[in-house]
Tab-separated table of C-alpha atoms and ligand atoms in Angstrom:
chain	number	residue	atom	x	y	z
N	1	UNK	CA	42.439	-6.160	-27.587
N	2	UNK	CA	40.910	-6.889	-31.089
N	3	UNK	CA	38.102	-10.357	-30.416
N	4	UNK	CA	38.117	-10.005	-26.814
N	5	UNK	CA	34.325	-9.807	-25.879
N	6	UNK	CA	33.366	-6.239	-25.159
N	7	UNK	CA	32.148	-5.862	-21.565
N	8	UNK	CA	28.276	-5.110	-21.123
N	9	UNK	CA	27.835	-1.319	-20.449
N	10	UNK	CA	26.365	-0.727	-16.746
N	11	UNK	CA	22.278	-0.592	-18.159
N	12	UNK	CA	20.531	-1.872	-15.174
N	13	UNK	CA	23.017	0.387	-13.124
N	14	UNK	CA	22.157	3.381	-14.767
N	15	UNK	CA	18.035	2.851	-15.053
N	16	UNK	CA	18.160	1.662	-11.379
N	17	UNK	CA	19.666	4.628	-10.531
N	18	UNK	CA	18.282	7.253	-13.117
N	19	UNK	CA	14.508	5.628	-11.932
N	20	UNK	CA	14.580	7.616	-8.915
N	21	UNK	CA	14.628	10.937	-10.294
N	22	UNK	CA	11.036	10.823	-12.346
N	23	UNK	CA	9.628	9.562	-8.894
N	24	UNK	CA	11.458	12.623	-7.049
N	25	UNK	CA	9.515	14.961	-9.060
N	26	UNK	CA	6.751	13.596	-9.445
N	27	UNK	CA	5.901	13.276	-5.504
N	28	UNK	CA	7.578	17.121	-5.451
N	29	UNK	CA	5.445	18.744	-7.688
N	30	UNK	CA	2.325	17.401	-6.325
N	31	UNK	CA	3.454	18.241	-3.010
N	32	UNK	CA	3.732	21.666	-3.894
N	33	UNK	CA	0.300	21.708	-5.660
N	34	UNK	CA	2.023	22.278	-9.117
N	35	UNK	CA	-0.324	20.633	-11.513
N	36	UNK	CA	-3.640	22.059	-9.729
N	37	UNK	CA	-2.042	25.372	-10.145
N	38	UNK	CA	-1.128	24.643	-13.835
N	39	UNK	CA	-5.300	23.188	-14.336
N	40	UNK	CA	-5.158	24.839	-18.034
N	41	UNK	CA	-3.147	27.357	-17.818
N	42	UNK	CA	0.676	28.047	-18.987
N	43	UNK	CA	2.656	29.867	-16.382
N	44	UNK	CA	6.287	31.001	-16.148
N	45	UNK	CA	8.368	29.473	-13.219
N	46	UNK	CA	8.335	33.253	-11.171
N	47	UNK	CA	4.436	33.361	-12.041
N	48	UNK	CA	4.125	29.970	-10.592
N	49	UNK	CA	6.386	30.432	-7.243
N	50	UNK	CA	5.023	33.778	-6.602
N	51	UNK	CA	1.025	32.003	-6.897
N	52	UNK	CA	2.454	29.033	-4.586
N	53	UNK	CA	4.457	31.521	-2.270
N	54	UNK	CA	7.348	29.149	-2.944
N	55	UNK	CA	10.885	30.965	-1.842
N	56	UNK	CA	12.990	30.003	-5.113
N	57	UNK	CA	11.824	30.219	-8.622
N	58	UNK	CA	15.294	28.622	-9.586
N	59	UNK	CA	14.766	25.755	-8.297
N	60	UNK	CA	11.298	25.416	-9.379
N	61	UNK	CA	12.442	26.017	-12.885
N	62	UNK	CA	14.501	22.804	-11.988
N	63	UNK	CA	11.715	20.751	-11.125
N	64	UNK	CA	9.540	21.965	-13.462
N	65	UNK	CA	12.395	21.532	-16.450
N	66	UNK	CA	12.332	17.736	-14.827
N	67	UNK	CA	9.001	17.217	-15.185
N	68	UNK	CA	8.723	18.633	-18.568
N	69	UNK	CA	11.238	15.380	-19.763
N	70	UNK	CA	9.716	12.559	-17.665
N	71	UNK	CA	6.316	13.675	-19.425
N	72	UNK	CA	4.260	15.188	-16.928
N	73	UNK	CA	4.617	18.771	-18.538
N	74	UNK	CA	5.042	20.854	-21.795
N	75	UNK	CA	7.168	24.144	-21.982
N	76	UNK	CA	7.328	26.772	-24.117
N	77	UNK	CA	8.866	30.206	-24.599
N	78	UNK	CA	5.517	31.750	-22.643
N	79	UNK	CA	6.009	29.129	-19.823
N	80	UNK	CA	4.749	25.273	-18.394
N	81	UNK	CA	1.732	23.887	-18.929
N	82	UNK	CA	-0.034	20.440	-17.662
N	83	UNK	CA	0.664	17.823	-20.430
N	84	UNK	CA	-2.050	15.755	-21.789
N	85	UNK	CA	-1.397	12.871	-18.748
N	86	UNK	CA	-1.236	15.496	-15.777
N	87	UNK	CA	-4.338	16.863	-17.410
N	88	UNK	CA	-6.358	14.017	-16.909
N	89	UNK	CA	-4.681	12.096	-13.964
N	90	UNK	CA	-3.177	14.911	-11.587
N	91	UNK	CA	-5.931	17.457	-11.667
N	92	UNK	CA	-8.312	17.808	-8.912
N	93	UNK	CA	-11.875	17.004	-10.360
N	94	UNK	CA	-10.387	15.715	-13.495
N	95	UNK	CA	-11.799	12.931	-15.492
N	96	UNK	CA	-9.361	10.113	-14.090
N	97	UNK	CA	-7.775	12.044	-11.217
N	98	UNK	CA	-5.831	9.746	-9.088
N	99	UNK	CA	-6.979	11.795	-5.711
N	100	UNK	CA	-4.942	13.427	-3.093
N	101	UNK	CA	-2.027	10.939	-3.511
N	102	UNK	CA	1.003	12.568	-2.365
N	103	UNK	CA	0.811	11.112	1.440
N	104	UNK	CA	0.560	7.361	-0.258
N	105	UNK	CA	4.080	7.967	-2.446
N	106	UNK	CA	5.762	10.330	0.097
N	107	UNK	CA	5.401	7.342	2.792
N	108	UNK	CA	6.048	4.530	-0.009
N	109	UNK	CA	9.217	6.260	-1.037
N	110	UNK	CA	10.011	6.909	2.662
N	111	UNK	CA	9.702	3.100	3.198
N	112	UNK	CA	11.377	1.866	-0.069
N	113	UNK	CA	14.486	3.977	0.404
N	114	UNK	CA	15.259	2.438	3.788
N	115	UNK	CA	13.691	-1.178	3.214
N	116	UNK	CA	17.650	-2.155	4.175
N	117	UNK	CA	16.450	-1.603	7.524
N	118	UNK	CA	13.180	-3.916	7.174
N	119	UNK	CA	14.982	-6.307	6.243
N	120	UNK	CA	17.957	-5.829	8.605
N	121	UNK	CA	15.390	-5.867	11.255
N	122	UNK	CA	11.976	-7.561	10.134
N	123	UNK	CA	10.322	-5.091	10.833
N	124	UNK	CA	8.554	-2.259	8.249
N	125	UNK	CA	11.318	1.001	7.943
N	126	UNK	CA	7.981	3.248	7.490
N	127	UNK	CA	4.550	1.050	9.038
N	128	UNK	CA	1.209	2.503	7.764
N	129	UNK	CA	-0.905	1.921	10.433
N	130	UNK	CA	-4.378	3.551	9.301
N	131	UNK	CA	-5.902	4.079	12.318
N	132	UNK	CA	-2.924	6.092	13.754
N	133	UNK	CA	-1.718	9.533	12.365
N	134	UNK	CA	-1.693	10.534	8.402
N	135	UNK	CA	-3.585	7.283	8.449
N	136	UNK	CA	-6.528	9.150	7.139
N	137	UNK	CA	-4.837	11.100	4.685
N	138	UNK	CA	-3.411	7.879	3.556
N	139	UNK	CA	-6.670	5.846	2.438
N	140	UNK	CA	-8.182	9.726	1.578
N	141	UNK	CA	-5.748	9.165	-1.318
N	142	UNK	CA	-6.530	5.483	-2.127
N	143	UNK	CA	-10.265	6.855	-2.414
N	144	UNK	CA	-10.524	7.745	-6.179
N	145	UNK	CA	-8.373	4.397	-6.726
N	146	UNK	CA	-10.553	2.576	-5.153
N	147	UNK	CA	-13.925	4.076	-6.628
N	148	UNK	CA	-12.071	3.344	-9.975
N	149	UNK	CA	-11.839	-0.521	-8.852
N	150	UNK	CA	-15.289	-0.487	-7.533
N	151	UNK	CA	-16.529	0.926	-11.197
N	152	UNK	CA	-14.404	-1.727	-12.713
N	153	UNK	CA	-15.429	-4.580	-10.580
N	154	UNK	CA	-19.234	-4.263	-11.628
N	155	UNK	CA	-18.447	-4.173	-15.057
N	156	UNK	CA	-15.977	-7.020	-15.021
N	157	UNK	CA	-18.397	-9.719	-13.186
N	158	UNK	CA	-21.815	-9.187	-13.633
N	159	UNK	CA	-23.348	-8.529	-10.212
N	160	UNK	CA	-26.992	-6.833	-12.240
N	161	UNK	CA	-28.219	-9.536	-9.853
N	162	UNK	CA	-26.464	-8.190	-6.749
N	163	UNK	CA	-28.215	-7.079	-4.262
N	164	UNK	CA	-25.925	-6.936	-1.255
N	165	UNK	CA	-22.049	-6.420	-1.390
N	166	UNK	CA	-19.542	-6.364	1.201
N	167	UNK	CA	-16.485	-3.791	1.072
N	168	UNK	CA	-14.313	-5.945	3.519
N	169	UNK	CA	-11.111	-3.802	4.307
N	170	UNK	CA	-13.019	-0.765	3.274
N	171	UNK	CA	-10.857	2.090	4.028
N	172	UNK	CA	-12.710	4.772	2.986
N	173	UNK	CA	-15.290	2.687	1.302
N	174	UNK	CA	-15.026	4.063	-1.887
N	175	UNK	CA	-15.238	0.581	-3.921
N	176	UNK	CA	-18.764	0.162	-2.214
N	177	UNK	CA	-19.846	3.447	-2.993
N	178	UNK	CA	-19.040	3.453	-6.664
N	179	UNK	CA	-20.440	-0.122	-6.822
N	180	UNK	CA	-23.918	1.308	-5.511
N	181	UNK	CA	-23.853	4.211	-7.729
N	182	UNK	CA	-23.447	2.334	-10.501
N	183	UNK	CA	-26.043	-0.360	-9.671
N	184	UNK	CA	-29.374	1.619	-8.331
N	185	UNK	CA	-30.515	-2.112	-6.925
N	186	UNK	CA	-27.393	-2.990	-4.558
N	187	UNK	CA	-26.905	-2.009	-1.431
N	188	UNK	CA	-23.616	-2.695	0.471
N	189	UNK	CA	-22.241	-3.364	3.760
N	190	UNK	CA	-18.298	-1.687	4.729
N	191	UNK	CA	-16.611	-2.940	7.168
N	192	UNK	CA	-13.049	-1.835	8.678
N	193	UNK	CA	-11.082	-1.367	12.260
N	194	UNK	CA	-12.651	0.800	14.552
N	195	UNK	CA	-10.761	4.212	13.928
N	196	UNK	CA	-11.128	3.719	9.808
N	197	UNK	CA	-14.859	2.732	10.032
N	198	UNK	CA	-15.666	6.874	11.051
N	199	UNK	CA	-13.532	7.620	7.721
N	200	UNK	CA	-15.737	5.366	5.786
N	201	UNK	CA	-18.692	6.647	7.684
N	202	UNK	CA	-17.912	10.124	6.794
N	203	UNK	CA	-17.251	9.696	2.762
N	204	UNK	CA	-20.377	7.373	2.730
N	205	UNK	CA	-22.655	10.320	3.976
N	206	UNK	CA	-20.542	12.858	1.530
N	207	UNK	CA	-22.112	10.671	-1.169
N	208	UNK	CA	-25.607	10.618	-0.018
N	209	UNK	CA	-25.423	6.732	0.413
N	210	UNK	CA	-26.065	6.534	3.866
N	211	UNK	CA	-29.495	4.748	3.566
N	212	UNK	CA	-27.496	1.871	1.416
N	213	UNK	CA	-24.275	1.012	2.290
N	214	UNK	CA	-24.135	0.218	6.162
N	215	UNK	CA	-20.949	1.157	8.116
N	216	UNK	CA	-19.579	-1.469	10.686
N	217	UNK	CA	-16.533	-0.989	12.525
N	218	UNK	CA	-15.199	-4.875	12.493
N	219	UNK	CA	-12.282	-7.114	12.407
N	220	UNK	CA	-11.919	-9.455	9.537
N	221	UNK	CA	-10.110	-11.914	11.660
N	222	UNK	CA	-11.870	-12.092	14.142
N	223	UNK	CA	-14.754	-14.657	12.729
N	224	UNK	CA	-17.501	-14.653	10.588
N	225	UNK	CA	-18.766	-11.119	9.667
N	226	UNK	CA	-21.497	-9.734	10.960
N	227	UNK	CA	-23.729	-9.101	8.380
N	228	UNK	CA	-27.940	-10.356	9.482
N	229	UNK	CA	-28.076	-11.635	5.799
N	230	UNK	CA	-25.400	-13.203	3.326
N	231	UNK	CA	-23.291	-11.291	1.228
N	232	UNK	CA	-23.925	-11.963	-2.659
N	233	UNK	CA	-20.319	-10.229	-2.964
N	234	UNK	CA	-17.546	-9.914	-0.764
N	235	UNK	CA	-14.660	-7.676	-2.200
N	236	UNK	CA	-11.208	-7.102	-0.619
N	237	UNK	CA	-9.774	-4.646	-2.531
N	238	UNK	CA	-5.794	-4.035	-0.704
N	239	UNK	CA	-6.833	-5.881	2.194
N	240	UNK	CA	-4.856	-9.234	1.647
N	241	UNK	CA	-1.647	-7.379	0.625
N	242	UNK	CA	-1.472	-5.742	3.952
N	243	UNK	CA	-1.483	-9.417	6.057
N	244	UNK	CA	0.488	-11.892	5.978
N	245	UNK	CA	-0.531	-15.405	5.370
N	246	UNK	CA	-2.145	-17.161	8.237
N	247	UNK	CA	-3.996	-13.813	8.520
N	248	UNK	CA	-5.170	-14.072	4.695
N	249	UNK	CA	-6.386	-17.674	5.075
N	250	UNK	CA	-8.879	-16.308	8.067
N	251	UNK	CA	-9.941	-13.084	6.334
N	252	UNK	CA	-10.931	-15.346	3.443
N	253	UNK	CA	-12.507	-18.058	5.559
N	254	UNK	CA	-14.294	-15.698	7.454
N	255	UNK	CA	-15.602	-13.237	4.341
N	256	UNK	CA	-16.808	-16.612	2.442
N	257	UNK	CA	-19.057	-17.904	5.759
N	258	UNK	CA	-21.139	-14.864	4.864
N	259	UNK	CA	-21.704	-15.239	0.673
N	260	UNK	CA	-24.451	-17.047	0.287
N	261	UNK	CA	-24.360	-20.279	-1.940
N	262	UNK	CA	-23.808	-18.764	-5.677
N	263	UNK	CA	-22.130	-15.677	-4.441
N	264	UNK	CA	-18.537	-14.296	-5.257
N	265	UNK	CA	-16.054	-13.511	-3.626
N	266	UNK	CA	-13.411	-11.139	-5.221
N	267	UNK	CA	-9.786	-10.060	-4.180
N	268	UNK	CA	-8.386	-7.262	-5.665
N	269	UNK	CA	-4.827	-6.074	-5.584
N	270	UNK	CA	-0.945	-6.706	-5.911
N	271	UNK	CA	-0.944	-10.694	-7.217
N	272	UNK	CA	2.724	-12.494	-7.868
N	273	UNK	CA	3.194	-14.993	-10.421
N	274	UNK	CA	3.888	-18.583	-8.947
N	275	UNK	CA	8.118	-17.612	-9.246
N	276	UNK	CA	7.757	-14.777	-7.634
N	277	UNK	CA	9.292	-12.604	-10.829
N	278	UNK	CA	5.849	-11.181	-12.716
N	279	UNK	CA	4.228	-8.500	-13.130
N	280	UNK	CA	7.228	-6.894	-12.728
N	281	UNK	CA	5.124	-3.988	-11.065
N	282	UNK	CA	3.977	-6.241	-8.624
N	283	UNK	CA	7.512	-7.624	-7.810
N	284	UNK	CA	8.571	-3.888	-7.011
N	285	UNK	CA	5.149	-2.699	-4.836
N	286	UNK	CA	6.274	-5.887	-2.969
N	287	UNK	CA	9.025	-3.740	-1.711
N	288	UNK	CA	6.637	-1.136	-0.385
N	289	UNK	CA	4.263	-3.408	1.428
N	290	UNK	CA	6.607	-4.756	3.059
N	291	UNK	CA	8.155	-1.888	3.933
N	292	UNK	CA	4.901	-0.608	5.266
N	293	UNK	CA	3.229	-3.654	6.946
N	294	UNK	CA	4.428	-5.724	9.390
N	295	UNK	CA	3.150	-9.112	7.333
N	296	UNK	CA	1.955	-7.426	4.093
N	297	UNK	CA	3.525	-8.596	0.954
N	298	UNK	CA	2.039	-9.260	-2.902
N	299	UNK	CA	0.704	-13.129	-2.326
N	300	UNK	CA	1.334	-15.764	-5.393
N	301	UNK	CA	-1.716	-17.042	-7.687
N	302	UNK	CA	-0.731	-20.322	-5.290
N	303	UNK	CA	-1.017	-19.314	-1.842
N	304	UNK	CA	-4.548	-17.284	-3.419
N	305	UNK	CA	-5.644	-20.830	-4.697
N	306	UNK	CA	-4.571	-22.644	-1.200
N	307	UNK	CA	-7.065	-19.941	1.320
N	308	UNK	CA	-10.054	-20.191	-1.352
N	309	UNK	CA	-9.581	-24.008	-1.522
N	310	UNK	CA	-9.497	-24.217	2.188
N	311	UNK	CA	-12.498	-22.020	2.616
N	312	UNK	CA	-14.721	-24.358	0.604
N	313	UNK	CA	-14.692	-21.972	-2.738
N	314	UNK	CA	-14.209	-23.019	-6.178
N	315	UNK	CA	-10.657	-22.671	-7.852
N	316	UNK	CA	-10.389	-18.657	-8.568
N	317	UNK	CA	-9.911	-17.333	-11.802
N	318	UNK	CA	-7.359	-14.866	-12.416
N	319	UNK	CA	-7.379	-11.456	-14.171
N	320	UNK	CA	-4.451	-9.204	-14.901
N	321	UNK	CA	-5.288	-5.646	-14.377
N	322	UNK	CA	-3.093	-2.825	-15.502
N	323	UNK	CA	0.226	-2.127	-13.405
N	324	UNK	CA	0.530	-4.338	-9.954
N	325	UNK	CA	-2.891	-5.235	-9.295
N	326	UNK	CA	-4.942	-8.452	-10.583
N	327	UNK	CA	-8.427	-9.507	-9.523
N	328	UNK	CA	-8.712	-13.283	-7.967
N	329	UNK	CA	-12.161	-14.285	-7.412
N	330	UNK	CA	-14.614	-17.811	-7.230
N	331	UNK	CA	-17.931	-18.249	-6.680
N	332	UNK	CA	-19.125	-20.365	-3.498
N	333	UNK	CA	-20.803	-23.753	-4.378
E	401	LIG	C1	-4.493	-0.624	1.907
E	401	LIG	S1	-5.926	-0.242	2.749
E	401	LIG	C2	-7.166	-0.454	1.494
E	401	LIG	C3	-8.436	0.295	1.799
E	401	LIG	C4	-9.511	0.201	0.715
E	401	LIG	N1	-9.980	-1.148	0.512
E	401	LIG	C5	-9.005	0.775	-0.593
E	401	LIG	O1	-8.957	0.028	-1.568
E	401	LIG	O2	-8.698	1.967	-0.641
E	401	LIG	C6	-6.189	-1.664	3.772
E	401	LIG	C7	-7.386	-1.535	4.694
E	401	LIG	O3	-7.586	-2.779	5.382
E	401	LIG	C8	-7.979	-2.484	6.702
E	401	LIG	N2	-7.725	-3.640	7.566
E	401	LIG	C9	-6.522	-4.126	7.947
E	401	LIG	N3	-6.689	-5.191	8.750
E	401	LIG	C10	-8.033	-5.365	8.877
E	401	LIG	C11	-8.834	-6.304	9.588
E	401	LIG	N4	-8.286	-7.257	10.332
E	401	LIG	N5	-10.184	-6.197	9.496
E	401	LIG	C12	-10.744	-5.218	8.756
E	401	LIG	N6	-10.025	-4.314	8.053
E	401	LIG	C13	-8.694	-4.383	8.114
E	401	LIG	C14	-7.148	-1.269	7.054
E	401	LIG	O4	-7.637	-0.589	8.195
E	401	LIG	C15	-7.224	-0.473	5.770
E	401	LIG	O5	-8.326	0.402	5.750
């Protein structure tokens, strides 16, 4: 009828529901190892499933035709190639490769699709727990994120001064270990569970940094850290979004005890906005910690503010880094 309002068409509908298709791909075609096989080289779909020993060349065809429209590949009439992103993000040994990620989405997805059930049941629908199985292949393909935030960290505060950091939450260690490559004077201390700390161990000695950065197998709630000598940095790099609160509030108690007066301490990771609605990437990998963790979640600026207040350290400054994370950090008086 001519003036009635025209109903809105179903947008959020359809992106919600067309979203999960570039995410399919994407976590199949680095599953089966289709952008290392690409490096730079164009292949047709058979020449591709016959050097994978995939079964159906169809279907590859498929995914590759998929990935060629949500941007990850170019075809032409000789075959695919690795578009200019995949070349430098999906590539082993490529300038900005993202590592061996496909465990981290595969259990993220795994989790987000049934987070029904974690909330149902309060519990996670897919718990990460690192020291258990895949654990290791999990933080393995954190590792050249967190080297990346480790490089980013000493450029973004200047810790020239530094001479001893702590990698609290370490995982594999790899923020420490970029943080002493990049300053020759620093030397580091990284500190996880017992069952992670032999994972850090072993990536610290593939990096010929066993004489400076100091593996300790150690519980961040458990009390002040044990260090001999104060920290001038204490970074927490994906540690906070795995606890829940009370937990935070100790782990940041307990990691500024050991900065000595002057020295920083930085958090690094998934940060909400006050309401809870920004950065919108942030208010979706909310979904996947808590689908993973029994406590994790992204934390508000607030409740950030609240643990470094309580733990005697100045108000933290905020800065927004690119996609979910931000980096929260204060000096101590
Ligand atoms: C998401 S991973 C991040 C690892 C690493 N920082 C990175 O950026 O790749 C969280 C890490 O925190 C560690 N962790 C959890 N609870 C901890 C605790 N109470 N004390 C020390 N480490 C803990 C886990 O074992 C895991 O290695």
């Amino acid at each position: 009828v001519s003036g009635a309002p025209k109903p809105p068409p179903p947008l959020a509908l359809q992106k919600a529901v067309g979203g999960i298709y570039p995410a399919a791909a994407l976590l199949a075609g680095l599953e089966l190892g289709v952008f290392d096989a690409l490096g730079a080289r164009r292949l047709s779909a058979e020449a591709l499933a016959a050097e994978r020993g995939v079964a159906d060349a169809i279907r590859l065809a498929a995914l590759l035709d998929a990935l060629v429209v949500h941007g990850f590949l170019e075809r032409d009439a000789s075959g695919y190639a690795n578009g200019a992103e995949a070349r430098r993000y999906l590539v082993a040994g490529a300038p900005g490769f993202i590592g061996p990620i496909a465990p981290v989405y595969a259990q993220i997805f795994r989790g987000v699709l049934s987070f029904a059930d974690a909330v149902r049941t309060g519990r996670p629908s897919a718990e990460r727990d690192f020291a258990a199985e895949g654990g290791a292949a999990f933080l393995d393909g954190l590792h050249a994120t967190a080297v990346a935030a480790g490089r980013d960290l000493v450029r973004r505060l200047d810790l020239a001064e530094a001479r001893h950091l702590v990698d609290l939450g370490c995982g594999s260690a790899g923020l420490a270990i970029a943080a002493c490559e990049a300053l020759p004077a620093l030397a580091a201390t990284a500190i996880d569970l017992p069952g992670v700390a032999e994972l850090a161990q072993a990536r610290v000695a593939r990096a010929g940094l066993a004489s400076r950065i100091a593996v300790v197998a150690g519980d961040a709630l458990a009390g002040p850290l044990a260090l001999g000598r104060p920290a001038d940095v204490v970074a927490m790099r994906a540690l906070l979004q795995v606890l829940g609160p009370a937990e935070c509030r100790k782990a940041v108690t307990n990691a500024a005890a050991s900065l000595r007066s002057g020295g920083i301490l930085a958090v690094i990771g998934a940060v909400l906005d006050d309401d809870s609605l920004a950065p919108v990437e942030a208010v979706g990998f909310n979904i996947a910690l808590m689908s993973l963790f029994p406590a994790g979640r992204a934390h508000t600026m607030h409740a950030h503010a609240d643990w470094f207040a309580a733990a005697g350290l100045g108000s933290p400054e905020r800065v927004a880094l690119p996609g979910a994370n931000s980096l929260v950090w204060a000096r101590k008086p």
